[in-house]
Amino acid sequence: MKSNIRKPVFFVMLFLIAAFTFLSTMGVKTYYGDIKHSYIWGIDDIRWGIDIRGGVNVTFGVPKEYSDNNPVTEEALNSAKSIIEMRLVNKNINDYEVYVDTATNGIIVQFPWQSDDNTFDPQKAVEEIGETALLTFREKHEVDSDGFPTGETTSVILTGSDVESATAGYDSKEDQYIVQLKFKESGRQKFAEATEKLKGYPISIWMDDVCISYPTVNSVITNGEAVISGSFTADEATELANKINGGALPFKLKVESLSTISPILGIGARDAMALAGLISFILIAIFMIVYYRLPGVVAVIALTGQVAGMFAAITGFFGFNDASSLTLPGIAGIILSIGMGVDANVISAERIKEELKAGRTIDGALKNGFARGFTAILDSNLTVIIVAVILMAVFGTWFGASTEGTIYSFGYTLLAGVIMNFIMACWATRLMTISLSKFKCFRKPSFYGVSGKELTSDIEKGKDTVQNIEVKTRSNADFVSKRKIYVIISSAAIALTVLFTFILGVNVDIRFKGGTIITYSYEGSVDTNAVKSAVESLGTPRATVTIGTSFTDSLNTIVISFAADEKMDDAMLQKVSAQLEKDFPSNNIINLDTTNVSASAGSQFFVSCLIAVVVAFVLLVIYIAFRFRKIGGWSAGIIAIICLVHDVLMTYAVYVFFGMSLDSNFMAVILTLLGYSINNTIIVYDRLRENRAKHGGRLNDRELVNLSINQMLSRSIITTATTVTAMLSISIVCVVMGVTSILTFAIPLAFGMLVGFYSSLCLAGPLWIWWQERKSDKKGGAAKAAKANS
């Protein structure tokens, strides 16, 4: 049966992908003088994270008039911290850092912003973040000469804590934007009693000390729902709903300092990664075209569309999502997604080659190749989706206000990338390849990477006899027989890692460990690397140095962060200041502020990590057990998790042995490996499942595992080579451009990908054999015992 996909389909798909890529990368904008108005955001409009492009540093303090009369507890400060985090997320600021200083009752907030960003006002955002945002419904009120409530002698009916949810909406009858409220059970009863009592009279609605609406009660409201109206614009209604959902701060906050900060990863980090990404994409494109010919050309077109789709998801191109900041972990999600896209195209192309070698026609090879490759792509991508959704749930706002925006950013870009992978690598690639195959000039197997010599043997012609299978399995590399060697090597490496963790210790970032943040003003220009060297020469913990400019007094600032279990003592603080004054005499360096931050954020982060990992592992085991029940189910799932843990520990070893800090780079690497490693193992399992159904009666389990691994060896080598090449390109470009901070991301990730390649081939299948043999031995022993007893 011939496919109904015609020749023009390729050109239609090519046009659609090209148009989509242009719009999502270039955007649509107009200029009136120096004023730019963006209708569709492009790459230039992306709000980059603090780590890549810098941002804003603000210190909030509790007003003295409040703290003198009210005790400010650590619990209240942490509550304020959680509400601030929620408000940041409501503004689509996913990348932020929030610290609490209990000694000074201060809260330090950092979030991304660039001075040339005209779409976001950081000073206004800071004001809104620090607002009390206490919503109240009031019964009695005094009015001014215009009949507007003044707020004097009012009695509160209920507060924002009685509200379950607030949603911005539009009242078409009144032609106005509104905020729809749904009350909790406690608020429902209070509101019902108030509307019954005040029927025919107004109830005023207040945000802090400002009346935002004062509707008249027309009837008793018992369904627990209410509407706030007040001549809002769409943005104002959304902003008010976000404030209500975010909750009220326990006290009003005062802005004590507000300044810009330079990129944590260093100036030029974004440009270095962009250049490295472009080089990597070109290298991958050349390889795919040279090796796979026609399917390679189509794969490059599909990969271009996939990358464009991920940027579109970040900029809010699709309309149903707002733009969000892109962080280094977010870029890691893009890299992993591209790797998944390359892998999907490689799987399909390899399957097509296998079908052609087996004597299929071009049409038959394309049909079977895409169909049989899809099951592996489906399973590997769905497992990654599980990981992405769990990360978004645990580190987003699904379970409350506690968030870790950089991890959410990773999950978001990864999820968007995998969805685009299904669209481009599975659907668009198939349509374009089959469409091109209708042209007479593309009806030769050589255009699909198969030479005439490869079409001659009996096996390649489809004579799949028992003898041929046995010859093929005997000629394969024997991975199973060497399993003890692999296990010994891996076990020894993990043991050494654990040992040296205790001997050498490990460097931990301030957000996880706590420590001290010192702010200085300076004149002229300074080299952050020179500042870092001068400070660390005193024997301080490892320092992170950023520079910026104060909004309030236009001073140039240096912010130095030290991660430590205890706050820095006064003697060391004086030494640091003296050393800077000595080494930079012409810069007039003056200490402005010293803040000690607790590790509560780090503790919360690790708890969230633990929850995410446990939930992910459980769901992955369940999914693998269900999908691969024909090859042992639960044993396959548990072994996949063992390989995953192995890869993470081996990559962690790089940080231990080379003294790299466990920071956002480390998080990005580990999260990438969670998806990359499980994908490699799933691909091997998929082929093992297929071979067991096909050859289970002829080959034993050892032969089946070796056959499956060897069949996927080419795919594994190509996918790993392309992704590792990308990481090495990033490393080389960053060294040349002097952005060495990225190396603690690129080098460990390249090593982790190689480890994932090793574990999927040398551990997953062989360990599965060990499990199956133990199970068989137990059954055999039980059968012998039963026979002996009878």
PDB file of N, CA, C and O in Angstrom, residues 361-390:
ATOM      1  N   THR A 361      12.232  -2.486  -0.093  1.00  0.00           N
ATOM      2  CA  THR A 361      12.186  -1.392  -1.053  1.00  0.00           C
ATOM      3  C   THR A 361      12.329  -0.065  -0.310  1.00  0.00           C
ATOM      4  O   THR A 361      12.235  -0.026   0.926  1.00  0.00           O
ATOM      5  N   ILE A 362      12.513   1.011  -1.070  1.00  0.00           N
ATOM      6  CA  ILE A 362      12.629   2.332  -0.432  1.00  0.00           C
ATOM      7  C   ILE A 362      11.375   2.642   0.366  1.00  0.00           C
ATOM      8  O   ILE A 362      11.442   3.062   1.535  1.00  0.00           O
ATOM      9  N   ASP A 363      10.198   2.407  -0.231  1.00  0.00           N
ATOM     10  CA  ASP A 363       8.942   2.693   0.468  1.00  0.00           C
ATOM     11  C   ASP A 363       8.784   1.826   1.706  1.00  0.00           C
ATOM     12  O   ASP A 363       8.387   2.300   2.770  1.00  0.00           O
ATOM     13  N   GLY A 364       9.102   0.533   1.566  1.00  0.00           N
ATOM     14  CA  GLY A 364       8.976  -0.385   2.701  1.00  0.00           C
ATOM     15  C   GLY A 364       9.958  -0.065   3.806  1.00  0.00           C
ATOM     16  O   GLY A 364       9.625  -0.134   4.994  1.00  0.00           O
ATOM     17  N   ALA A 365      11.190   0.317   3.416  1.00  0.00           N
ATOM     18  CA  ALA A 365      12.209   0.652   4.414  1.00  0.00           C
ATOM     19  C   ALA A 365      11.818   1.895   5.201  1.00  0.00           C
ATOM     20  O   ALA A 365      11.990   1.958   6.426  1.00  0.00           O
ATOM     21  N   LEU A 366      11.278   2.908   4.523  1.00  0.00           N
ATOM     22  CA  LEU A 366      10.860   4.128   5.210  1.00  0.00           C
ATOM     23  C   LEU A 366       9.685   3.855   6.147  1.00  0.00           C
ATOM     24  O   LEU A 366       9.663   4.331   7.289  1.00  0.00           O
ATOM     25  N   LYS A 367       8.717   3.095   5.652  1.00  0.00           N
ATOM     26  CA  LYS A 367       7.540   2.789   6.473  1.00  0.00           C
ATOM     27  C   LYS A 367       7.937   2.021   7.725  1.00  0.00           C
ATOM     28  O   LYS A 367       7.569   2.382   8.852  1.00  0.00           O
ATOM     29  N   ASN A 368       8.687   0.936   7.552  1.00  0.00           N
ATOM     30  CA  ASN A 368       9.080   0.100   8.693  1.00  0.00           C
ATOM     31  C   ASN A 368      10.095   0.813   9.592  1.00  0.00           C
ATOM     32  O   ASN A 368      10.055   0.676  10.818  1.00  0.00           O
ATOM     33  N   GLY A 369      11.016   1.553   8.969  1.00  0.00           N
ATOM     34  CA  GLY A 369      12.044   2.227   9.754  1.00  0.00           C
ATOM     35  C   GLY A 369      11.460   3.238  10.721  1.00  0.00           C
ATOM     36  O   GLY A 369      11.812   3.257  11.904  1.00  0.00           O
ATOM     37  N   PHE A 370      10.548   4.079  10.223  1.00  0.00           N
ATOM     38  CA  PHE A 370       9.929   5.075  11.102  1.00  0.00           C
ATOM     39  C   PHE A 370       9.023   4.414  12.136  1.00  0.00           C
ATOM     40  O   PHE A 370       8.975   4.838  13.296  1.00  0.00           O
ATOM     41  N   ALA A 371       8.303   3.370  11.730  1.00  0.00           N
ATOM     42  CA  ALA A 371       7.378   2.708  12.658  1.00  0.00           C
ATOM     43  C   ALA A 371       8.135   2.011  13.779  1.00  0.00           C
ATOM     44  O   ALA A 371       7.765   2.113  14.958  1.00  0.00           O
ATOM     45  N   ARG A 372       9.192   1.286  13.446  1.00  0.00           N
ATOM     46  CA  ARG A 372       9.930   0.535  14.456  1.00  0.00           C
ATOM     47  C   ARG A 372      10.829   1.432  15.301  1.00  0.00           C
ATOM     48  O   ARG A 372      11.111   1.127  16.460  1.00  0.00           O
ATOM     49  N   GLY A 373      11.273   2.523  14.743  1.00  0.00           N
ATOM     50  CA  GLY A 373      12.068   3.455  15.528  1.00  0.00           C
ATOM     51  C   GLY A 373      11.233   4.262  16.500  1.00  0.00           C
ATOM     52  O   GLY A 373      11.732   4.709  17.536  1.00  0.00           O
ATOM     53  N   PHE A 374       9.935   4.418  16.197  1.00  0.00           N
ATOM     54  CA  PHE A 374       9.083   5.280  17.021  1.00  0.00           C
ATOM     55  C   PHE A 374       8.913   4.750  18.440  1.00  0.00           C
ATOM     56  O   PHE A 374       8.826   5.527  19.387  1.00  0.00           O
ATOM     57  N   THR A 375       8.861   3.418  18.616  1.00  0.00           N
ATOM     58  CA  THR A 375       8.652   2.876  19.967  1.00  0.00           C
ATOM     59  C   THR A 375       9.804   3.252  20.898  1.00  0.00           C
ATOM     60  O   THR A 375       9.588   3.617  22.058  1.00  0.00           O
ATOM     61  N   ALA A 376      11.044   3.187  20.366  1.00  0.00           N
ATOM     62  CA  ALA A 376      12.194   3.572  21.182  1.00  0.00           C
ATOM     63  C   ALA A 376      12.163   5.070  21.484  1.00  0.00           C
ATOM     64  O   ALA A 376      12.435   5.501  22.611  1.00  0.00           O
ATOM     65  N   ILE A 377      11.811   5.878  20.477  1.00  0.00           N
ATOM     66  CA  ILE A 377      11.731   7.328  20.673  1.00  0.00           C
ATOM     67  C   ILE A 377      10.646   7.661  21.682  1.00  0.00           C
ATOM     68  O   ILE A 377      10.828   8.514  22.564  1.00  0.00           O
ATOM     69  N   LEU A 378       9.504   6.988  21.574  1.00  0.00           N
ATOM     70  CA  LEU A 378       8.385   7.238  22.486  1.00  0.00           C
ATOM     71  C   LEU A 378       8.775   6.965  23.931  1.00  0.00           C
ATOM     72  O   LEU A 378       8.579   7.811  24.815  1.00  0.00           O
ATOM     73  N   ASP A 379       9.328   5.783  24.177  1.00  0.00           N
ATOM     74  CA  ASP A 379       9.673   5.411  25.551  1.00  0.00           C
ATOM     75  C   ASP A 379      10.755   6.313  26.131  1.00  0.00           C
ATOM     76  O   ASP A 379      10.664   6.748  27.283  1.00  0.00           O
ATOM     77  N   SER A 380      11.795   6.599  25.356  1.00  0.00           N
ATOM     78  CA  SER A 380      12.890   7.423  25.876  1.00  0.00           C
ATOM     79  C   SER A 380      12.426   8.848  26.145  1.00  0.00           C
ATOM     80  O   SER A 380      12.813   9.465  27.139  1.00  0.00           O
ATOM     81  N   ASN A 381      11.573   9.389  25.280  1.00  0.00           N
ATOM     82  CA  ASN A 381      11.095  10.756  25.470  1.00  0.00           C
ATOM     83  C   ASN A 381      10.077  10.855  26.599  1.00  0.00           C
ATOM     84  O   ASN A 381      10.051  11.854  27.336  1.00  0.00           O
ATOM     85  N   LEU A 382       9.230   9.851  26.758  1.00  0.00           N
ATOM     86  CA  LEU A 382       8.249   9.883  27.840  1.00  0.00           C
ATOM     87  C   LEU A 382       8.924   9.812  29.205  1.00  0.00           C
ATOM     88  O   LEU A 382       8.469  10.447  30.160  1.00  0.00           O
ATOM     89  N   THR A 383      10.001   9.046  29.317  1.00  0.00           N
ATOM     90  CA  THR A 383      10.716   9.003  30.596  1.00  0.00           C
ATOM     91  C   THR A 383      11.332  10.363  30.913  1.00  0.00           C
ATOM     92  O   THR A 383      11.357  10.796  32.071  1.00  0.00           O
ATOM     93  N   VAL A 384      11.821  11.069  29.891  1.00  0.00           N
ATOM     94  CA  VAL A 384      12.368  12.405  30.108  1.00  0.00           C
ATOM     95  C   VAL A 384      11.255  13.386  30.476  1.00  0.00           C
ATOM     96  O   VAL A 384      11.443  14.277  31.313  1.00  0.00           O
ATOM     97  N   ILE A 385      10.078  13.233  29.875  1.00  0.00           N
ATOM     98  CA  ILE A 385       8.933  14.080  30.226  1.00  0.00           C
ATOM     99  C   ILE A 385       8.567  13.889  31.695  1.00  0.00           C
ATOM    100  O   ILE A 385       8.244  14.854  32.402  1.00  0.00           O
ATOM    101  N   ILE A 386       8.625  12.647  32.175  1.00  0.00           N
ATOM    102  CA  ILE A 386       8.349  12.377  33.590  1.00  0.00           C
ATOM    103  C   ILE A 386       9.300  13.182  34.464  1.00  0.00           C
ATOM    104  O   ILE A 386       8.893  13.841  35.430  1.00  0.00           O
ATOM    105  N   VAL A 387      10.589  13.150  34.125  1.00  0.00           N
ATOM    106  CA  VAL A 387      11.588  13.901  34.894  1.00  0.00           C
ATOM    107  C   VAL A 387      11.298  15.390  34.844  1.00  0.00           C
ATOM    108  O   VAL A 387      11.318  16.093  35.871  1.00  0.00           O
ATOM    109  N   ALA A 388      10.993  15.915  33.643  1.00  0.00           N
ATOM    110  CA  ALA A 388      10.753  17.353  33.475  1.00  0.00           C
ATOM    111  C   ALA A 388       9.537  17.815  34.274  1.00  0.00           C
ATOM    112  O   ALA A 388       9.576  18.851  34.953  1.00  0.00           O
ATOM    113  N   VAL A 389       8.451  17.063  34.212  1.00  0.00           N
ATOM    114  CA  VAL A 389       7.223  17.452  34.910  1.00  0.00           C
ATOM    115  C   VAL A 389       7.433  17.431  36.422  1.00  0.00           C
ATOM    116  O   VAL A 389       6.959  18.315  37.143  1.00  0.00           O
ATOM    117  N   ILE A 390       8.153  16.431  36.916  1.00  0.00           N
ATOM    118  CA  ILE A 390       8.415  16.349  38.362  1.00  0.00           C
ATOM    119  C   ILE A 390       9.249  17.545  38.815  1.00  0.00           C
ATOM    120  O   ILE A 390       8.982  18.157  39.857  1.00  0.00           O
TER     121      ILE A 390
END
